[in-house]
Coordinates of C-alpha atoms and ligand atoms in Angstrom, one line a residue:
Chain A
M1013 CA 0.0 0.0 0.0
L1014 CA 2.9 2.3 0.7
K1015 CA 5.2 0.9 -2.0
V1016 CA 7.0 3.3 -4.2
K1017 CA 8.6 2.3 -7.5
L1018 CA 11.3 4.3 -9.2
R1019 CA 12.0 2.6 -12.6
D1020 CA 12.7 -1.0 -11.6
V1021 CA 13.5 -0.4 -8.0
E1022 CA 10.9 -0.8 -5.3
F1023 CA 10.9 1.0 -2.0
K1024 CA 8.8 -0.6 0.8
N1025 CA 7.5 2.9 1.7
P1026 CA 8.5 6.5 1.1
I1027 CA 10.4 7.1 4.4
I1028 CA 14.1 7.2 4.1
T1029 CA 16.8 8.5 6.5
A1030 CA 18.9 11.3 5.1
A1031 CA 22.7 11.3 4.6
G1032 CA 24.7 12.5 7.6
T1033 CA 21.8 12.1 10.0
F1034 CA 21.9 8.4 10.4
G1035 CA 25.5 7.7 11.0
K1036 CA 27.1 4.9 9.1
G1037 CA 23.7 3.3 9.0
Y1038 CA 24.0 0.5 11.6
E1039 CA 24.3 2.4 14.8
L1040 CA 20.7 2.0 15.7
A1041 CA 20.2 -1.5 14.3
D1042 CA 20.0 -3.1 17.7
S1043 CA 17.7 -0.5 19.1
F1044 CA 15.0 -0.1 16.4
D1045 CA 13.5 -2.2 13.6
L1046 CA 15.2 -1.0 10.4
S1047 CA 13.0 -3.1 8.2
K1048 CA 10.2 -0.5 8.9
L1049 CA 12.0 2.0 6.6
G1050 CA 11.9 2.5 2.9
G1051 CA 15.6 2.9 2.9
I1052 CA 18.6 4.4 4.7
I1053 CA 21.4 6.6 3.4
P1054 CA 24.7 6.3 5.3
K1055 CA 26.9 9.3 5.7
T1056 CA 28.3 10.6 2.4
I1057 CA 31.3 8.7 1.2
T1058 CA 34.4 10.4 -0.2
L1059 CA 37.4 8.9 -2.0
K1060 CA 39.8 9.6 0.9
K1061 CA 39.2 9.5 4.6
R1062 CA 38.1 12.9 5.9
A1063 CA 38.6 14.0 9.6
G1064 CA 36.0 16.7 9.2
N1065 CA 36.0 20.3 10.3
P1066 CA 37.2 21.7 13.7
F1067 CA 34.8 22.0 16.6
P1068 CA 32.3 23.4 17.4
R1069 CA 30.6 22.0 14.4
L1070 CA 27.0 22.4 15.5
V1071 CA 24.9 25.2 16.8
E1072 CA 21.2 25.2 17.7
T1073 CA 19.2 28.1 16.3
P1074 CA 15.5 28.9 16.6
C1075 CA 13.7 25.7 15.4
G1076 CA 16.9 24.7 13.6
L1077 CA 20.4 23.4 13.6
I1078 CA 23.5 24.7 11.7
N1079 CA 26.2 22.1 11.1
S1080 CA 29.6 22.3 9.6
I1081 CA 30.6 18.7 9.9
G1082 CA 32.7 18.7 6.7
L1083 CA 31.9 15.3 5.4
E1084 CA 33.7 13.4 8.1
N1085 CA 33.9 9.7 6.9
D1086 CA 36.4 6.9 6.6
G1087 CA 36.7 7.0 2.8
I1088 CA 35.6 4.5 0.1
E1089 CA 38.1 1.8 0.9
S1090 CA 36.9 1.5 4.5
F1091 CA 33.3 1.7 3.4
V1092 CA 33.7 -1.2 1.1
K1093 CA 35.8 -3.3 3.5
N1094 CA 34.3 -2.5 6.9
T1095 CA 31.0 -0.8 6.6
Y1096 CA 29.3 -2.4 3.6
P1097 CA 29.6 -6.0 4.9
V1098 CA 27.6 -4.9 8.0
L1099 CA 25.1 -2.8 6.1
K1100 CA 24.5 -5.7 3.6
R1101 CA 23.1 -7.8 6.4
L1102 CA 20.6 -5.2 7.6
P1103 CA 16.9 -5.7 6.6
V1104 CA 16.7 -2.4 4.8
K1105 CA 17.5 -0.9 1.4
I1106 CA 20.8 0.9 1.3
I1107 CA 21.2 4.1 -0.8
A1108 CA 24.8 5.3 -1.1
S1109 CA 25.6 9.0 -1.0
I1110 CA 28.9 10.0 -2.6
S1111 CA 30.8 13.3 -3.0
G1112 CA 34.0 14.1 -4.9
E1113 CA 36.3 17.0 -5.2
T1114 CA 36.6 16.6 -8.9
I1115 CA 34.5 15.1 -11.7
E1116 CA 37.0 12.2 -11.9
E1117 CA 36.5 11.5 -8.2
Y1118 CA 32.8 11.2 -8.5
V1119 CA 33.3 8.8 -11.5
E1120 CA 35.9 6.7 -9.6
L1121 CA 33.8 6.5 -6.4
L1122 CA 30.8 5.3 -8.4
K1123 CA 32.8 2.7 -10.4
I1124 CA 34.2 1.2 -7.2
L1125 CA 30.7 1.0 -5.6
V1126 CA 29.2 -0.5 -8.7
L1127 CA 31.9 -3.1 -8.8
E1128 CA 32.2 -3.9 -5.1
T1129 CA 28.6 -3.7 -3.9
D1130 CA 25.1 -4.6 -4.8
I1131 CA 23.8 -1.2 -3.9
E1132 CA 21.0 -0.3 -6.3
V1133 CA 20.6 3.4 -5.7
F1134 CA 23.2 6.2 -5.6
E1135 CA 22.6 9.7 -4.3
I1136 CA 25.1 12.1 -5.9
N1137 CA 25.8 14.8 -3.3
L1138 CA 26.2 18.0 -5.2
S1139 CA 25.3 20.2 -2.3
C1140 CA 27.5 20.0 0.8
P1141 CA 28.0 23.5 2.0
N1142 CA 30.9 22.5 4.3
V1143 CA 33.7 21.5 2.0
E1144 CA 36.2 23.7 0.2
K1145 CA 36.3 21.7 -3.0
G1146 CA 33.5 19.8 -4.7
G1147 CA 30.1 19.7 -3.0
E1148 CA 28.0 22.7 -3.9
E1149 CA 30.6 24.0 -6.3
F1150 CA 29.4 21.7 -9.1
S1151 CA 25.9 22.9 -8.9
Q1152 CA 26.8 26.6 -9.5
D1153 CA 27.3 26.4 -13.2
V1154 CA 24.7 24.5 -15.2
E1155 CA 27.3 23.6 -17.9
V1156 CA 29.7 22.1 -15.4
L1157 CA 26.8 20.4 -13.7
T1158 CA 25.6 18.8 -16.9
D1159 CA 29.0 17.6 -17.8
L1160 CA 29.4 16.0 -14.4
L1161 CA 26.0 14.4 -14.5
L1162 CA 26.5 12.9 -18.0
K1163 CA 29.8 11.4 -17.0
I1164 CA 28.3 9.9 -13.9
R1165 CA 25.3 8.6 -15.9
D1166 CA 27.8 6.8 -18.2
V1167 CA 29.2 4.7 -15.3
T1168 CA 26.1 2.7 -14.4
E1169 CA 22.5 1.7 -15.3
R1170 CA 21.6 1.6 -11.6
L1171 CA 19.4 4.3 -10.1
L1172 CA 20.9 7.7 -9.8
W1173 CA 19.6 10.7 -7.8
A1174 CA 21.2 14.2 -7.8
K1175 CA 21.0 16.0 -4.5
L1176 CA 21.0 19.7 -5.2
P1177 CA 21.6 22.7 -2.9
P1178 CA 18.4 24.7 -2.1
D1179 CA 17.8 27.7 -4.3
V1180 CA 14.5 29.5 -4.5
Y1181 CA 15.5 31.4 -7.7
G1182 CA 17.6 29.3 -10.1
I1183 CA 16.7 25.8 -9.3
I1184 CA 14.7 25.1 -12.5
D1185 CA 17.7 25.3 -14.8
R1186 CA 19.6 22.9 -12.6
V1187 CA 16.8 20.4 -12.4
R1188 CA 16.5 20.6 -16.1
A1189 CA 20.2 19.5 -16.3
V1190 CA 19.4 16.6 -14.0
V1191 CA 16.4 15.5 -16.1
S1192 CA 18.2 15.8 -19.4
S1193 CA 21.3 13.9 -18.2
G1194 CA 19.1 10.8 -17.7
F1195 CA 19.1 10.8 -13.9
D1196 CA 16.3 9.0 -12.2
A1197 CA 15.3 11.6 -9.6
V1198 CA 16.4 14.8 -8.0
V1199 CA 16.8 15.3 -4.2
L1200 CA 15.5 18.6 -2.9
S1201 CA 17.2 19.9 -1.0
N1202 CA 20.3 19.9 1.2
T1203 CA 20.9 22.4 4.0
Y1204 CA 20.9 26.2 3.6
R1205 CA 24.1 28.2 4.0
A1206 CA 23.8 29.9 7.4
T1207 CA 25.8 31.4 10.2
Y1208 CA 25.2 32.3 13.9
V1209 CA 26.9 34.5 16.4
D1210 CA 27.6 33.9 20.1
V1211 CA 27.0 37.3 21.8
D1212 CA 28.8 36.4 25.1
K1213 CA 31.9 35.2 23.3
M1214 CA 31.6 37.8 20.6
S1215 CA 32.5 35.2 18.0
Y1216 CA 30.9 33.0 15.4
S1217 CA 29.2 30.0 16.9
L1218 CA 30.9 27.6 14.6
A1219 CA 34.7 27.1 14.2
K1220 CA 34.2 27.4 10.4
E1221 CA 32.1 30.5 10.7
H1222 CA 29.2 29.1 8.7
G1223 CA 27.5 25.9 7.9
G1224 CA 24.2 24.5 6.7
L1225 CA 20.8 25.1 8.3
S1226 CA 18.5 22.1 8.8
G1227 CA 15.4 21.3 10.9
P1228 CA 11.8 22.6 11.1
A1229 CA 13.0 26.1 10.3
I1230 CA 13.7 25.2 6.7
L1231 CA 10.6 23.1 5.9
P1232 CA 8.4 25.9 4.3
V1233 CA 11.3 26.9 2.0
S1234 CA 12.2 23.4 0.9
L1235 CA 8.5 22.6 0.4
Y1236 CA 8.3 25.7 -1.9
I1237 CA 11.2 24.4 -3.9
V1238 CA 9.7 21.0 -4.4
K1239 CA 6.4 22.6 -5.4
E1240 CA 8.1 24.8 -8.0
V1241 CA 10.1 21.9 -9.4
K1242 CA 7.1 19.6 -9.6
K1243 CA 5.2 22.3 -11.5
A1244 CA 8.0 22.6 -14.0
F1245 CA 8.6 18.9 -14.3
P1246 CA 5.4 17.1 -13.2
D1247 CA 6.7 13.7 -14.4
F1248 CA 10.2 13.8 -12.9
P1249 CA 10.5 12.0 -9.5
V1250 CA 11.5 14.2 -6.6
V1251 CA 12.9 13.0 -3.3
A1252 CA 12.2 15.6 -0.7
S1253 CA 14.4 16.6 2.2
G1254 CA 14.1 19.3 4.7
G1255 CA 12.7 19.8 8.2
V1256 CA 10.4 16.9 8.5
F1257 CA 9.3 16.3 12.1
S1258 CA 5.9 14.6 11.8
V1259 CA 3.7 12.6 9.5
E1260 CA 2.0 15.8 8.5
D1261 CA 5.3 17.1 7.2
V1262 CA 5.7 13.9 5.2
V1263 CA 2.2 14.4 3.7
R1264 CA 3.0 18.0 2.9
Y1265 CA 5.9 16.9 0.7
I1266 CA 3.8 14.1 -0.9
L1267 CA 0.9 16.5 -1.7
V1268 CA 3.3 18.7 -3.7
G1269 CA 4.5 15.7 -5.6
A1270 CA 7.4 14.0 -3.7
H1271 CA 7.9 10.3 -4.4
L1272 CA 10.1 9.7 -1.4
V1273 CA 10.8 11.8 1.7
E1274 CA 14.1 11.9 3.6
I1275 CA 14.2 12.4 7.4
G1276 CA 17.2 14.1 8.8
T1277 CA 17.6 16.3 11.9
M1278 CA 14.6 14.7 13.5
N1279 CA 16.7 11.5 14.0
F1280 CA 18.9 13.3 16.4
V1281 CA 16.1 14.4 18.6
K1282 CA 13.6 11.5 18.4
P1283 CA 15.5 8.5 16.9
E1284 CA 12.5 6.3 17.5
K1285 CA 10.1 8.4 15.4
V1286 CA 11.2 7.7 11.9
F1287 CA 10.3 4.0 12.4
T1288 CA 6.7 4.8 13.2
L1289 CA 6.2 7.3 10.3
P1290 CA 5.3 4.6 7.7
D1291 CA 2.4 3.3 9.9
E1292 CA 1.4 6.9 10.6
L1293 CA 1.3 7.6 6.9
A1294 CA -0.8 4.4 6.3
T1295 CA -3.2 5.7 9.0
Y1296 CA -3.5 9.1 7.4
L1297 CA -4.3 7.5 4.0
H1298 CA -6.8 5.2 5.6
R1299 CA -8.5 8.2 7.2
K1300 CA -8.6 10.1 4.0
K1301 CA -9.7 7.0 2.1
K1302 CA -7.0 7.6 -0.5
S1303 CA -4.0 5.8 -1.9
L1304 CA -0.5 7.0 -1.8
G1305 CA -0.6 7.5 -5.6
E1306 CA -3.8 9.6 -5.3
I1307 CA -2.3 12.1 -2.9
R1308 CA 1.1 12.3 -4.6
G1309 CA 1.1 15.6 -6.4
Y1310 CA -2.5 16.3 -5.4
L1311 CA -1.7 20.0 -5.2
I1312 CA 0.2 20.1 -8.5
S1313 CA -2.0 18.7 -11.2
Chain B
M1497 CA 29.3 -1.1 17.0
P1498 CA 25.6 -0.7 18.0
R1499 CA 24.5 -0.4 21.6
K1500 CA 20.9 -0.7 22.6
I1501 CA 19.3 2.6 23.4
R1502 CA 15.7 3.5 24.2
S1503 CA 13.4 6.4 24.4
E1504 CA 11.5 6.5 27.7
R1505 CA 9.2 9.0 29.5
G1506 CA 10.2 9.8 33.0
E1507 CA 8.1 11.3 35.8
L1508 CA 9.7 13.8 38.2
I1509 CA 9.1 12.4 41.6
K1510 CA 11.4 14.6 43.7
K1511 CA 13.4 17.8 43.3
R1512 CA 16.0 19.4 45.6
I1513 CA 17.4 22.8 44.7
F1514 CA 20.6 24.2 46.1
G1515 CA 21.2 27.6 44.6
E1516 CA 22.2 27.0 41.0
F1517 CA 22.5 23.3 41.5
G1518 CA 19.6 20.8 41.7
V1519 CA 19.1 17.0 42.2
F1520 CA 16.2 15.7 40.1
T1521 CA 14.7 12.3 40.8
F1522 CA 12.8 10.6 38.0
A1523 CA 10.8 7.4 37.9
L1524 CA 12.4 5.9 34.8
P1525 CA 12.3 2.1 35.2
K1526 CA 14.0 0.8 32.1
I1527 CA 16.9 3.2 31.7
A1528 CA 17.5 3.2 35.5
E1529 CA 17.9 -0.5 35.4
E1530 CA 20.3 -0.6 32.5
V1531 CA 22.5 2.5 33.1
M1532 CA 26.1 2.1 34.5
P1533 CA 28.2 4.7 36.3
G1534 CA 29.7 7.1 33.8
Q1535 CA 26.9 6.8 31.3
F1536 CA 24.6 9.7 30.4
V1537 CA 21.1 10.4 29.1
M1538 CA 19.7 12.9 26.6
L1539 CA 16.9 14.9 28.2
K1540 CA 14.2 16.8 26.4
I1541 CA 11.6 18.6 28.5
K1542 CA 9.0 19.6 26.0
D1543 CA 8.0 17.9 22.8
E1544 CA 8.5 21.2 20.9
K1545 CA 10.6 22.4 18.1
D1546 CA 12.3 25.1 20.1
P1547 CA 14.6 24.4 21.8
L1548 CA 15.1 21.7 19.2
L1549 CA 17.8 19.4 20.6
A1550 CA 17.8 17.3 23.7
R1551 CA 20.6 17.9 26.2
P1552 CA 23.2 15.5 27.7
F1553 CA 23.4 14.8 31.5
S1554 CA 25.4 12.2 33.3
V1555 CA 23.6 10.0 35.7
F1556 CA 24.1 11.0 39.4
Y1557 CA 22.6 7.8 40.7
A1558 CA 20.2 5.1 39.6
E1559 CA 18.6 2.3 41.6
D1560 CA 15.2 0.5 41.8
K1561 CA 13.7 2.1 38.7
V1562 CA 14.6 5.5 39.7
L1563 CA 17.2 7.8 38.1
E1564 CA 18.8 11.0 39.5
L1565 CA 20.4 13.9 37.7
F1566 CA 22.6 16.5 39.3
V1567 CA 22.3 19.7 37.2
K1568 CA 23.7 23.2 37.1
R1569 CA 21.3 25.8 35.8
V1570 CA 23.0 27.4 32.8
G1571 CA 20.5 28.0 30.0
R1572 CA 17.1 27.1 28.5
T1573 CA 16.7 23.4 29.1
T1574 CA 18.2 23.5 32.6
T1575 CA 16.0 26.4 33.5
E1576 CA 12.9 24.5 32.3
L1577 CA 14.1 21.5 34.4
F1578 CA 14.4 23.6 37.5
A1579 CA 10.8 24.9 36.9
L1580 CA 9.4 21.4 36.4
N1581 CA 6.9 20.2 39.0
T1582 CA 6.8 16.8 40.5
G1583 CA 4.3 14.6 38.6
E1584 CA 5.3 16.1 35.2
R1585 CA 6.9 13.9 32.6
V1586 CA 9.8 14.5 30.2
N1587 CA 11.6 12.5 27.6
F1588 CA 14.8 10.6 28.0
L1589 CA 17.1 8.7 25.6
G1590 CA 19.6 6.3 27.1
P1591 CA 21.6 4.8 28.4
L1592 CA 24.3 6.4 26.3
G1593 CA 28.1 6.4 26.1
N1594 CA 30.7 4.2 27.8
A1595 CA 30.9 3.6 31.6
F1596 CA 33.7 3.8 34.1
K1597 CA 35.4 0.4 34.5
N1598 CA 34.8 -1.0 37.9
A1599 CA 38.3 -0.6 39.3
G1600 CA 37.3 -1.3 42.9
S1601 CA 37.3 0.9 45.9
S1602 CA 40.8 2.2 45.8
V1603 CA 40.1 4.6 43.0
V1604 CA 40.5 8.3 43.4
L1605 CA 37.5 10.2 42.2
I1606 CA 37.6 13.9 41.5
G1607 CA 34.8 16.1 40.4
G1608 CA 34.2 19.8 39.9
G1609 CA 30.7 21.4 39.9
S1610 CA 28.1 19.5 37.9
G1611 CA 31.0 17.2 37.0
V1612 CA 30.5 15.4 40.3
A1613 CA 27.5 13.6 38.9
P1614 CA 29.1 10.5 37.2
L1615 CA 31.6 10.1 40.0
N1616 CA 28.9 10.0 42.7
F1617 CA 27.3 7.1 40.8
Y1618 CA 30.6 5.3 40.8
A1619 CA 31.3 6.1 44.5
R1620 CA 27.9 4.8 45.6
K1621 CA 28.0 1.6 43.4
Y1622 CA 31.6 0.5 43.7
G1623 CA 33.1 2.6 46.6
F1624 CA 36.3 4.8 46.4
G1625 CA 39.7 5.4 47.9
R1626 CA 39.2 9.2 47.9
F1627 CA 36.3 11.2 46.5
L1628 CA 37.2 14.9 46.1
I1629 CA 34.5 17.4 45.0
G1630 CA 35.0 21.0 44.3
F1631 CA 32.4 23.9 44.4
P1632 CA 32.8 27.6 44.4
S1633 CA 31.3 28.1 47.8
Y1634 CA 29.2 26.6 50.6
L1635 CA 25.6 25.9 49.7
E1636 CA 23.1 24.9 52.4
G1637 CA 22.3 21.2 52.2
L1638 CA 24.3 20.6 49.1
F1639 CA 27.1 18.6 50.7
D1640 CA 24.7 16.3 52.5
I1641 CA 23.8 14.5 49.3
F1642 CA 27.2 13.0 48.8
P1643 CA 28.3 9.7 50.4
D1644 CA 30.1 9.6 53.7
G1645 CA 33.8 10.1 53.4
V1646 CA 33.7 12.6 50.6
D1647 CA 36.4 15.3 50.7
I1648 CA 34.8 18.7 50.1
V1649 CA 36.8 21.6 48.6
T1650 CA 35.5 25.1 48.1
E1651 CA 37.2 27.8 46.2
D1652 CA 36.6 30.4 48.9
G1653 CA 37.2 28.1 51.8
S1654 CA 33.7 28.6 53.2
F1655 CA 33.4 24.8 53.7
G1656 CA 35.9 22.0 53.8
K1657 CA 39.3 22.5 52.2
K1658 CA 40.1 25.7 50.4
G1659 CA 41.1 25.9 46.7
Y1660 CA 40.5 23.4 43.9
P1661 CA 40.2 19.7 44.2
T1662 CA 43.3 19.1 42.0
D1663 CA 45.4 21.0 44.7
Y1664 CA 44.9 18.0 46.9
L1665 CA 46.4 15.4 44.5
S1666 CA 50.0 14.4 44.6
G1667 CA 50.1 13.0 41.1
D1668 CA 51.3 9.6 42.3
E1669 CA 47.8 8.1 42.9
G1670 CA 46.9 4.9 41.2
I1671 CA 43.8 5.1 39.0
V1672 CA 42.0 8.5 38.9
Y1673 CA 38.5 9.1 37.5
A1674 CA 37.6 12.8 36.9
C1675 CA 35.0 15.1 35.5
G1676 CA 34.7 18.8 35.6
P1677 CA 35.3 22.1 33.9
L1678 CA 38.1 22.6 31.4
P1679 CA 40.4 24.5 33.8
M1680 CA 40.2 21.6 36.3
L1681 CA 41.0 19.1 33.6
R1682 CA 44.0 21.1 32.4
S1683 CA 45.5 21.3 35.9
L1684 CA 44.7 17.6 36.3
E1685 CA 46.7 16.9 33.2
K1686 CA 49.7 18.8 34.6
K1687 CA 49.5 17.1 38.0
R1688 CA 49.2 13.6 36.4
S1689 CA 51.6 14.1 33.5
K1690 CA 53.5 10.9 34.4
N1691 CA 50.3 9.0 35.0
L1692 CA 48.0 10.0 32.1
E1693 CA 47.4 6.4 31.2
N1694 CA 45.7 5.8 34.5
T1695 CA 43.8 9.1 34.5
Y1696 CA 40.3 8.8 33.0
V1697 CA 38.2 11.8 32.3
S1698 CA 34.6 12.2 31.4
L1699 CA 34.3 14.9 28.8
E1700 CA 31.7 17.4 27.7
S1701 CA 31.0 18.5 24.2
M1702 CA 28.2 20.2 22.3
M1703 CA 26.0 17.3 21.2
G1704 CA 23.5 16.9 18.4
C1705 CA 22.3 13.4 19.0
G1706 CA 24.2 11.7 21.9
F1707 CA 24.5 8.3 20.2
G1708 CA 27.0 8.6 17.3
I1709 CA 24.9 9.5 14.2
C1710 CA 25.5 13.2 13.7
A1711 CA 29.3 13.6 13.9
G1712 CA 28.7 16.9 15.8
C1713 CA 30.7 16.1 19.0
G1714 CA 34.4 15.4 19.2
V1715 CA 37.7 15.6 21.0
K1716 CA 41.1 15.6 19.4
K1717 CA 43.2 12.5 19.5
R1718 CA 46.5 12.9 21.3
K1719 CA 48.6 10.5 19.3
E1720 CA 47.2 10.8 15.8
E1721 CA 45.2 13.0 13.5
G1722 CA 41.5 13.3 13.8
Y1723 CA 38.8 13.1 16.5
F1724 CA 37.1 10.7 18.8
R1725 CA 33.3 11.0 19.2
V1726 CA 32.6 12.1 22.7
C1727 CA 29.2 10.6 22.8
S1728 CA 29.9 7.1 21.5
D1729 CA 33.7 6.6 21.9
G1730 CA 33.4 8.3 25.3
P1731 CA 32.4 10.3 27.2
I1732 CA 35.1 8.6 29.3
F1733 CA 38.6 8.6 27.9
S1734 CA 42.1 7.8 29.2
F1735 CA 43.9 11.2 29.3
S1736 CA 46.7 9.5 27.3
R1737 CA 44.5 9.2 24.3
I1738 CA 43.0 12.7 24.0
A1739 CA 44.1 16.3 23.7
I1740 CA 42.0 19.1 25.3
Ligands
FAD2810 C1 28.3 13.8 28.4 C2 27.8 15.0 29.1 C3 27.4 14.9 30.4 C4 26.9 16.1 31.1 N1 26.5 15.9 32.4 C5 26.0 17.0 33.1 C6 25.5 16.9 34.4 O1 25.5 15.8 35.0 N2 25.0 18.0 35.0 C7 25.0 19.2 34.4 O2 24.5 20.2 35.0 N3 25.5 19.4 33.1 C8 26.0 18.3 32.5 N4 26.4 18.5 31.2 C9 26.3 19.8 30.5 C10 24.9 20.0 30.0 O3 24.7 19.2 28.9 C11 24.7 21.5 29.6 O4 24.8 22.3 30.8 C12 23.3 21.7 29.0 O5 23.4 21.2 27.7 C13 22.9 23.1 29.0 O6 21.6 23.2 28.3 P1 20.7 24.5 28.4 O7 19.6 24.3 27.4 O8 20.3 24.7 29.8 O9 21.7 25.6 28.0 P2 21.7 26.4 26.6 O10 20.6 27.3 26.6 O11 21.9 25.4 25.5 O12 23.1 27.1 26.7 C14 23.3 28.2 27.6 C15 24.7 28.3 28.0 O13 25.1 27.2 28.7 C16 26.4 26.8 28.4 N5 26.4 25.4 27.9 C17 25.7 24.8 26.9 N6 26.0 23.6 26.7 C18 27.0 23.3 27.6 C19 27.8 22.2 27.8 N7 27.6 21.0 27.1 N8 28.7 22.2 28.8 C20 28.9 23.4 29.5 N9 28.2 24.5 29.3 C21 27.3 24.5 28.4 C22 26.9 27.7 27.3 O14 27.7 28.7 27.9 C23 25.6 28.3 26.8 O15 25.9 29.5 26.2 C24 26.9 17.3 30.5 C25 27.4 17.4 29.2 C26 27.8 16.3 28.5 C27 28.3 16.4 27.1
FMN2811 C1 24.7 17.1 11.0 C2 24.3 16.9 9.6 C3 25.1 16.3 8.7 C4 24.7 16.2 7.3 N1 25.6 15.5 6.4 C5 25.2 15.3 5.2 C6 26.0 14.5 4.2 O1 27.0 14.0 4.6 N2 25.5 14.4 3.0 C7 24.3 15.0 2.5 O2 24.0 14.8 1.4 N3 23.6 15.7 3.4 C8 24.0 15.9 4.7 N4 23.1 16.6 5.5 C9 21.9 17.1 5.0 C10 20.7 16.2 5.3 O3 20.8 15.0 4.6 C11 19.4 16.8 4.9 O4 19.3 17.0 3.5 C12 19.2 18.2 5.5 O5 19.6 18.2 6.9 C13 17.7 18.7 5.5 O6 16.9 17.8 6.1 P1 16.4 17.9 7.7 O7 15.9 19.3 7.9 O8 15.4 16.8 7.8 O9 17.6 17.6 8.5 C14 23.5 16.7 6.9 C15 22.7 17.4 7.8 C16 23.0 17.5 9.1 C17 22.1 18.2 10.1
FES2812 S1 26.5 14.0 19.5 FE1 26.0 13.2 17.6 S2 27.7 12.0 17.1 FE2 28.1 12.6 19.1

């Protein structure tokens, strides 16, 4: 009843944990039932190990959180050797998020993952605000973006999603590049560039001065972006991400056309909650006497 | 590797306030039964989006389905906690982090301010050789909550010994367990420079989650590049492994 199909890949339900907000993917495996979820996205993988940015890396803001983690991860070699064997045994679909500093790095990462794992879905992170090279950089220029996307598409037939930075003005051109490169979905959106100031210390709250804002504060803006994109590309699948803290928020994104919804910051505060969202969504649909397909894009068409 | 954590509602059954410090007793059957000295919980008072994040607190004592916190009032959540009435319920996640190894009753425990919390749990469960606690000043009733034999140090000398608890260490003790503000940990590091291996500290850090999924907490490794996670590699570390 909650199943979602993207091309030939079936997701048990539309609820997925977002990259960077669910650790390596297995930390909560003994505490909660991972098989409840539509999928999980482990922390973004890079070619080399990254220690991440200096601390403090987090600051709480009104209804939100700014992070400047800086893609801390053990690198692809360790992912394949140490993390993936554990993930493979979990009763849940794994979606791998990758980020490179150059186009070649993205291509190499994907080649390794296609060769060494059975992962069916890849989220190409083009939107990390916290790294000096790569990340958001590739999303700035539509030509560069298109070149990158085409080269990535060449590597594999498996499902590819492009995760873009939020932008309330120029998003349509970038999504057009994603669509025309033959990608299977666009993920909207990552965190918003943001900063905060500690008045007592008379300093920036984060060691890196700024980072990316997530949490309930961003929901209305990310929801707007999904709506605009779905209006421009009604048939192109969108994976929504930003500020979800309840089943109502999940429904909001589905009503403006999202196929899948990623849950991020909420996992820090209420780690148990994401596992009940699929049942809560089923209850909502039952109450409305509608199917998931009937409410998806209800406000768009 | 995964540890089992749970989310549990706890009812405040008793609160004792001593100036800016307070002891809060919650009926919290499951977590209270599982938690070990040195471990912590994440506390969220209201199910609201602001303040968004839960806050970490070491366990001061736990026994018979009841768990106690020893808290210093510093900001929003701690102020909400001080204002909580008995009978009200709040949300906990736990038990979190690693625990002090039971090293028997010859251990020297040293705590400053709210940092006394995890050491008190150790002292009451396993005993101690010496238990030094440091506070700025005398506070009516505060010192009665600690076990017999505790060594009290006040900065102004208004009660017990005068100065800082680290003043009363020789540096040659066997195993030392400590928790407290950064200046205390720095002077501990100096005092115990020949014995860092046997000096264990419980650290604080800004925390996003408290259970290893956000990468928002950390402490520098002493011997190599990179960071440990305070919440899931710690909060307790041998001083020989970390740099503060
Ligand atoms: C593992 C661990 C165990 C802890 N155990 C205890 C305990 O047993 N008892 C206790 O009283 N406190 C403990 N703390 C500190 C406690 O988490 C903070 O005091 C709390 O987060 C403050 O929340 P708040 O909403 O009241 O303050 P906020 O409104 O968030 O902040 C107000 C001010 O408080 C200070 N502050 C915020 N966070 C911290 C922090 N982590 N450490 C020190 N100062 C801070 C800052 O100066 C800040 O500007 C522990 C922290 C950690 C990481
Ligand atoms: C601490 C933290 C770390 C994150 N790390 C990543 C990451 O490694 N890769 C990525 O694509 N997105 C990362 N994100 C963004 C989230 O996946 C998500 O898109 C964003 O936080 C918005 O959703 P939310 O409001 O539900 O958290 C991170 C977010 C947070 C808060
Ligand atoms: S607080 Fe989230 S990883 Fe430590």
